[in-house]
Amino acid sequence: MAGFSPEDCNRLDFEILAEGGVALYFQHEILGEDIAWFALERYEVIQFDEEALDSIEGIHFEARLKLGFPENYEPTFESLRESMSEMDVPATGGVALVLPGIERVVVDDPAGMRGLLEVISGLSHEFLMTGQRFLALLQSNDAEIGLGQFGAREVVWNPRERMPWTRGL
């Protein structure tokens, strides 16, 4: 897929990729609408099971299952990066990972979450350099959650929930 054109600057994927390839969501309805948009744009949407995302180990387990990593996959960020870098990202559309309920991991293991975000953001950038689109949509049930900076960028709320009043604050 070719890079974005100037006419694409209002596309949802452009906005998320311009901010580092990771977007944060609070409202399930908005996340659902955006997932539908990605599906219409021929993205492969890979949704992790919220119940399994109670720890970094749970995220590794889900990644192995949902992304088809080999049986000998080791639950480390190095292995995650290596395995994800070998993913087949479609030439048309891209890949959108959906990780719901991430607030538990953020509270229990902020360093682990930072490591995960570093991997995803770095790979998002690398894939984009070759015209492939790879991004992640993180959902939190905490409207005030902050993930700080990673990859020299701060994780920001998705375009429709950036203003606090859109999250009921």
PDB file of C-alpha atoms in Angstrom:
ATOM      1  CA  MET A   1       0.000   0.000   0.000  1.00  0.00           C
ATOM      2  CA  ALA A   2       1.306   3.417  -0.825  1.00  0.00           C
ATOM      3  CA  GLY A   3       1.753   6.008   1.873  1.00  0.00           C
ATOM      4  CA  PHE A   4      -0.968   8.468   2.682  1.00  0.00           C
ATOM      5  CA  SER A   5      -1.811  11.332   0.372  1.00  0.00           C
ATOM      6  CA  PRO A   6      -2.593  14.899   1.512  1.00  0.00           C
ATOM      7  CA  GLU A   7      -6.304  14.119   1.095  1.00  0.00           C
ATOM      8  CA  ASP A   8      -5.981  11.322   3.675  1.00  0.00           C
ATOM      9  CA  CYS A   9      -5.101  13.529   6.648  1.00  0.00           C
ATOM     10  CA  ASN A  10      -8.618  13.234   8.111  1.00  0.00           C
ATOM     11  CA  ARG A  11      -8.718   9.446   7.942  1.00  0.00           C
ATOM     12  CA  LEU A  12      -8.898   7.641  11.275  1.00  0.00           C
ATOM     13  CA  ASP A  13      -5.895   5.438  10.516  1.00  0.00           C
ATOM     14  CA  PHE A  14      -3.820   8.447   9.464  1.00  0.00           C
ATOM     15  CA  GLU A  15      -4.578  10.233  12.739  1.00  0.00           C
ATOM     16  CA  ILE A  16      -3.706   7.206  14.869  1.00  0.00           C
ATOM     17  CA  LEU A  17      -0.546   6.358  12.934  1.00  0.00           C
ATOM     18  CA  ALA A  18       0.579   9.990  13.072  1.00  0.00           C
ATOM     19  CA  GLU A  19       0.410   9.764  16.880  1.00  0.00           C
ATOM     20  CA  GLY A  20       2.545   6.635  17.140  1.00  0.00           C
ATOM     21  CA  GLY A  21       0.205   3.849  16.077  1.00  0.00           C
ATOM     22  CA  VAL A  22      -1.601   3.416  19.411  1.00  0.00           C
ATOM     23  CA  ALA A  23      -4.917   5.012  20.387  1.00  0.00           C
ATOM     24  CA  LEU A  24      -6.740   4.905  23.699  1.00  0.00           C
ATOM     25  CA  TYR A  25     -10.516   4.446  24.024  1.00  0.00           C
ATOM     26  CA  PHE A  26     -12.928   4.743  26.925  1.00  0.00           C
ATOM     27  CA  GLN A  27     -16.400   4.337  25.420  1.00  0.00           C
ATOM     28  CA  HIS A  28     -17.134   0.900  24.008  1.00  0.00           C
ATOM     29  CA  GLU A  29     -19.554   2.444  21.502  1.00  0.00           C
ATOM     30  CA  ILE A  30     -16.886   4.669  19.962  1.00  0.00           C
ATOM     31  CA  LEU A  31     -14.424   1.784  19.905  1.00  0.00           C
ATOM     32  CA  GLY A  32     -17.042  -0.390  18.183  1.00  0.00           C
ATOM     33  CA  GLU A  33     -17.712   2.274  15.566  1.00  0.00           C
ATOM     34  CA  ASP A  34     -14.004   2.636  14.878  1.00  0.00           C
ATOM     35  CA  ILE A  35     -13.537  -1.142  14.661  1.00  0.00           C
ATOM     36  CA  ALA A  36     -16.333  -1.172  12.067  1.00  0.00           C
ATOM     37  CA  TRP A  37     -14.562   1.624  10.157  1.00  0.00           C
ATOM     38  CA  PHE A  38     -11.322  -0.371  10.117  1.00  0.00           C
ATOM     39  CA  ALA A  39     -13.181  -3.466   8.903  1.00  0.00           C
ATOM     40  CA  LEU A  40     -14.766  -1.448   6.078  1.00  0.00           C
ATOM     41  CA  GLU A  41     -11.313  -0.168   5.151  1.00  0.00           C
ATOM     42  CA  ARG A  42     -10.212  -3.821   4.844  1.00  0.00           C
ATOM     43  CA  TYR A  43      -8.098  -3.957   7.970  1.00  0.00           C
ATOM     44  CA  GLU A  44      -7.675  -7.299   9.632  1.00  0.00           C
ATOM     45  CA  VAL A  45      -9.101  -6.548  13.083  1.00  0.00           C
ATOM     46  CA  ILE A  46      -7.674  -8.842  15.761  1.00  0.00           C
ATOM     47  CA  GLN A  47      -9.518  -8.497  19.055  1.00  0.00           C
ATOM     48  CA  PHE A  48      -7.943  -9.848  22.219  1.00  0.00           C
ATOM     49  CA  ASP A  49     -10.185 -11.323  24.926  1.00  0.00           C
ATOM     50  CA  GLU A  50     -10.637  -8.797  27.735  1.00  0.00           C
ATOM     51  CA  GLU A  51     -10.814 -11.493  30.405  1.00  0.00           C
ATOM     52  CA  ALA A  52      -7.352 -12.755  29.415  1.00  0.00           C
ATOM     53  CA  LEU A  53      -5.786  -9.294  29.618  1.00  0.00           C
ATOM     54  CA  ASP A  54      -5.284  -9.257  33.367  1.00  0.00           C
ATOM     55  CA  SER A  55      -1.480  -9.235  33.203  1.00  0.00           C
ATOM     56  CA  ILE A  56       1.429  -8.927  30.791  1.00  0.00           C
ATOM     57  CA  GLU A  57       1.590 -12.738  30.839  1.00  0.00           C
ATOM     58  CA  GLY A  58      -2.071 -12.799  29.762  1.00  0.00           C
ATOM     59  CA  ILE A  59      -1.295 -10.423  26.918  1.00  0.00           C
ATOM     60  CA  HIS A  60       1.566 -12.657  25.774  1.00  0.00           C
ATOM     61  CA  PHE A  61      -0.742 -15.697  25.939  1.00  0.00           C
ATOM     62  CA  GLU A  62      -3.444 -13.937  23.896  1.00  0.00           C
ATOM     63  CA  ALA A  63      -0.858 -12.697  21.391  1.00  0.00           C
ATOM     64  CA  ARG A  64       0.390 -16.240  20.864  1.00  0.00           C
ATOM     65  CA  LEU A  65      -3.154 -17.508  20.316  1.00  0.00           C
ATOM     66  CA  LYS A  66      -4.620 -14.649  18.294  1.00  0.00           C
ATOM     67  CA  LEU A  67      -1.554 -13.918  16.165  1.00  0.00           C
ATOM     68  CA  GLY A  68      -0.558 -17.515  15.530  1.00  0.00           C
ATOM     69  CA  PHE A  69       2.870 -17.425  17.117  1.00  0.00           C
ATOM     70  CA  PRO A  70       4.802 -20.720  17.223  1.00  0.00           C
ATOM     71  CA  GLU A  71       4.498 -23.114  20.164  1.00  0.00           C
ATOM     72  CA  ASN A  72       8.048 -22.249  21.274  1.00  0.00           C
ATOM     73  CA  TYR A  73       7.127 -18.542  21.644  1.00  0.00           C
ATOM     74  CA  GLU A  74       8.646 -17.186  24.849  1.00  0.00           C
ATOM     75  CA  PRO A  75       6.676 -14.515  26.742  1.00  0.00           C
ATOM     76  CA  THR A  76       9.281 -11.754  26.475  1.00  0.00           C
ATOM     77  CA  PHE A  77       9.133  -8.415  24.717  1.00  0.00           C
ATOM     78  CA  GLU A  78      12.021  -9.470  22.483  1.00  0.00           C
ATOM     79  CA  SER A  79      10.071 -12.537  21.335  1.00  0.00           C
ATOM     80  CA  LEU A  80       6.914 -10.480  20.945  1.00  0.00           C
ATOM     81  CA  ARG A  81       8.726  -7.961  18.772  1.00  0.00           C
ATOM     82  CA  GLU A  82      10.352 -10.659  16.660  1.00  0.00           C
ATOM     83  CA  SER A  83       7.108 -12.602  16.196  1.00  0.00           C
ATOM     84  CA  MET A  84       5.037  -9.519  15.410  1.00  0.00           C
ATOM     85  CA  SER A  85       7.632  -8.258  12.934  1.00  0.00           C
ATOM     86  CA  GLU A  86       7.087 -11.462  10.945  1.00  0.00           C
ATOM     87  CA  MET A  87       3.315 -10.962  10.779  1.00  0.00           C
ATOM     88  CA  ASP A  88       1.680 -10.829   7.384  1.00  0.00           C
ATOM     89  CA  VAL A  89       0.256  -7.308   7.210  1.00  0.00           C
ATOM     90  CA  PRO A  90      -2.135  -7.115   4.246  1.00  0.00           C
ATOM     91  CA  ALA A  91      -1.122  -4.797   1.410  1.00  0.00           C
ATOM     92  CA  THR A  92      -4.663  -3.425   1.310  1.00  0.00           C
ATOM     93  CA  GLY A  93      -5.924  -2.125   4.633  1.00  0.00           C
ATOM     94  CA  GLY A  94      -3.664  -3.265   7.444  1.00  0.00           C
ATOM     95  CA  VAL A  95      -3.815  -4.830  10.897  1.00  0.00           C
ATOM     96  CA  ALA A  96      -5.600  -3.323  13.890  1.00  0.00           C
ATOM     97  CA  LEU A  97      -5.046  -4.981  17.262  1.00  0.00           C
ATOM     98  CA  VAL A  98      -7.805  -4.365  19.827  1.00  0.00           C
ATOM     99  CA  LEU A  99      -6.870  -4.728  23.504  1.00  0.00           C
ATOM    100  CA  PRO A 100      -9.867  -4.049  25.787  1.00  0.00           C
ATOM    101  CA  GLY A 101      -9.731  -3.482  29.544  1.00  0.00           C
ATOM    102  CA  ILE A 102      -6.046  -2.601  29.734  1.00  0.00           C
ATOM    103  CA  GLU A 103      -6.406  -0.596  32.961  1.00  0.00           C
ATOM    104  CA  ARG A 104      -5.710  -3.679  35.092  1.00  0.00           C
ATOM    105  CA  VAL A 105      -2.294  -4.171  33.521  1.00  0.00           C
ATOM    106  CA  VAL A 106      -1.523  -0.442  33.675  1.00  0.00           C
ATOM    107  CA  VAL A 107      -2.143  -0.407  37.445  1.00  0.00           C
ATOM    108  CA  ASP A 108      -0.471  -3.748  38.251  1.00  0.00           C
ATOM    109  CA  ASP A 109       2.493  -3.561  35.874  1.00  0.00           C
ATOM    110  CA  PRO A 110       3.121  -0.076  34.426  1.00  0.00           C
ATOM    111  CA  ALA A 111       6.636  -1.047  33.287  1.00  0.00           C
ATOM    112  CA  GLY A 112       5.233  -4.064  31.487  1.00  0.00           C
ATOM    113  CA  MET A 113       2.619  -1.943  29.755  1.00  0.00           C
ATOM    114  CA  ARG A 114       5.329   0.524  28.743  1.00  0.00           C
ATOM    115  CA  GLY A 115       7.335  -2.362  27.244  1.00  0.00           C
ATOM    116  CA  LEU A 116       4.300  -3.548  25.304  1.00  0.00           C
ATOM    117  CA  LEU A 117       3.621  -0.061  23.971  1.00  0.00           C
ATOM    118  CA  GLU A 118       7.251   0.357  22.937  1.00  0.00           C
ATOM    119  CA  VAL A 119       7.031  -2.863  20.909  1.00  0.00           C
ATOM    120  CA  ILE A 120       3.718  -1.973  19.242  1.00  0.00           C
ATOM    121  CA  SER A 121       4.670   1.618  18.461  1.00  0.00           C
ATOM    122  CA  GLY A 122       8.092   0.678  17.132  1.00  0.00           C
ATOM    123  CA  LEU A 123       6.643  -1.983  14.868  1.00  0.00           C
ATOM    124  CA  SER A 124       3.876   0.354  13.740  1.00  0.00           C
ATOM    125  CA  HIS A 125       6.521   2.801  12.582  1.00  0.00           C
ATOM    126  CA  GLU A 126       8.614   0.102  10.901  1.00  0.00           C
ATOM    127  CA  PHE A 127       5.637  -1.349   9.035  1.00  0.00           C
ATOM    128  CA  LEU A 128       4.579   2.130   7.948  1.00  0.00           C
ATOM    129  CA  MET A 129       8.015   2.722   6.455  1.00  0.00           C
ATOM    130  CA  THR A 130       7.291  -0.112   4.001  1.00  0.00           C
ATOM    131  CA  GLY A 131       3.737   1.038   3.276  1.00  0.00           C
ATOM    132  CA  GLN A 132       2.046  -1.359   5.687  1.00  0.00           C
ATOM    133  CA  ARG A 133      -0.408  -0.187   8.325  1.00  0.00           C
ATOM    134  CA  PHE A 134      -0.225  -1.761  11.778  1.00  0.00           C
ATOM    135  CA  LEU A 135      -1.810  -0.151  14.830  1.00  0.00           C
ATOM    136  CA  ALA A 136      -3.402  -0.869  18.180  1.00  0.00           C
ATOM    137  CA  LEU A 137      -6.624   0.304  19.788  1.00  0.00           C
ATOM    138  CA  LEU A 138      -6.475   0.096  23.589  1.00  0.00           C
ATOM    139  CA  GLN A 139      -9.673   0.334  25.613  1.00  0.00           C
ATOM    140  CA  SER A 140      -9.708   1.377  29.272  1.00  0.00           C
ATOM    141  CA  ASN A 141     -12.636   1.477  31.674  1.00  0.00           C
ATOM    142  CA  ASP A 142     -10.825   4.282  33.522  1.00  0.00           C
ATOM    143  CA  ALA A 143     -11.657   7.609  31.868  1.00  0.00           C
ATOM    144  CA  GLU A 144      -8.682   9.302  33.511  1.00  0.00           C
ATOM    145  CA  ILE A 145      -6.019   6.739  32.711  1.00  0.00           C
ATOM    146  CA  GLY A 146      -2.732   8.030  31.397  1.00  0.00           C
ATOM    147  CA  LEU A 147      -0.133   5.876  29.742  1.00  0.00           C
ATOM    148  CA  GLY A 148       2.607   8.466  29.559  1.00  0.00           C
ATOM    149  CA  GLN A 149       5.178   8.608  26.834  1.00  0.00           C
ATOM    150  CA  PHE A 150       6.741   5.785  24.901  1.00  0.00           C
ATOM    151  CA  GLY A 151       8.712   5.867  21.714  1.00  0.00           C
ATOM    152  CA  ALA A 152       9.126   9.622  22.328  1.00  0.00           C
ATOM    153  CA  ARG A 153       5.330  10.019  22.063  1.00  0.00           C
ATOM    154  CA  GLU A 154       2.513  10.133  24.567  1.00  0.00           C
ATOM    155  CA  VAL A 155      -0.424   7.751  24.172  1.00  0.00           C
ATOM    156  CA  VAL A 156      -3.333  10.016  23.367  1.00  0.00           C
ATOM    157  CA  TRP A 157      -7.066   9.501  23.401  1.00  0.00           C
ATOM    158  CA  ASN A 158      -8.667   8.669  20.066  1.00  0.00           C
ATOM    159  CA  PRO A 159      -9.822  11.704  18.016  1.00  0.00           C
ATOM    160  CA  ARG A 160     -13.417  11.611  19.270  1.00  0.00           C
ATOM    161  CA  GLU A 161     -12.606  11.252  22.981  1.00  0.00           C
ATOM    162  CA  ARG A 162      -9.704  13.692  23.336  1.00  0.00           C
ATOM    163  CA  MET A 163     -11.786  16.289  25.135  1.00  0.00           C
ATOM    164  CA  PRO A 164     -12.481  15.322  28.788  1.00  0.00           C
ATOM    165  CA  TRP A 165     -16.213  16.029  28.475  1.00  0.00           C
ATOM    166  CA  THR A 166     -16.504  13.238  25.850  1.00  0.00           C
ATOM    167  CA  ARG A 167     -15.482  10.791  28.590  1.00  0.00           C
ATOM    168  CA  GLY A 168     -17.925  12.235  31.136  1.00  0.00           C
ATOM    169  CA  LEU A 169     -15.290  14.254  32.991  1.00  0.00           C
TER     170      LEU A 169
END
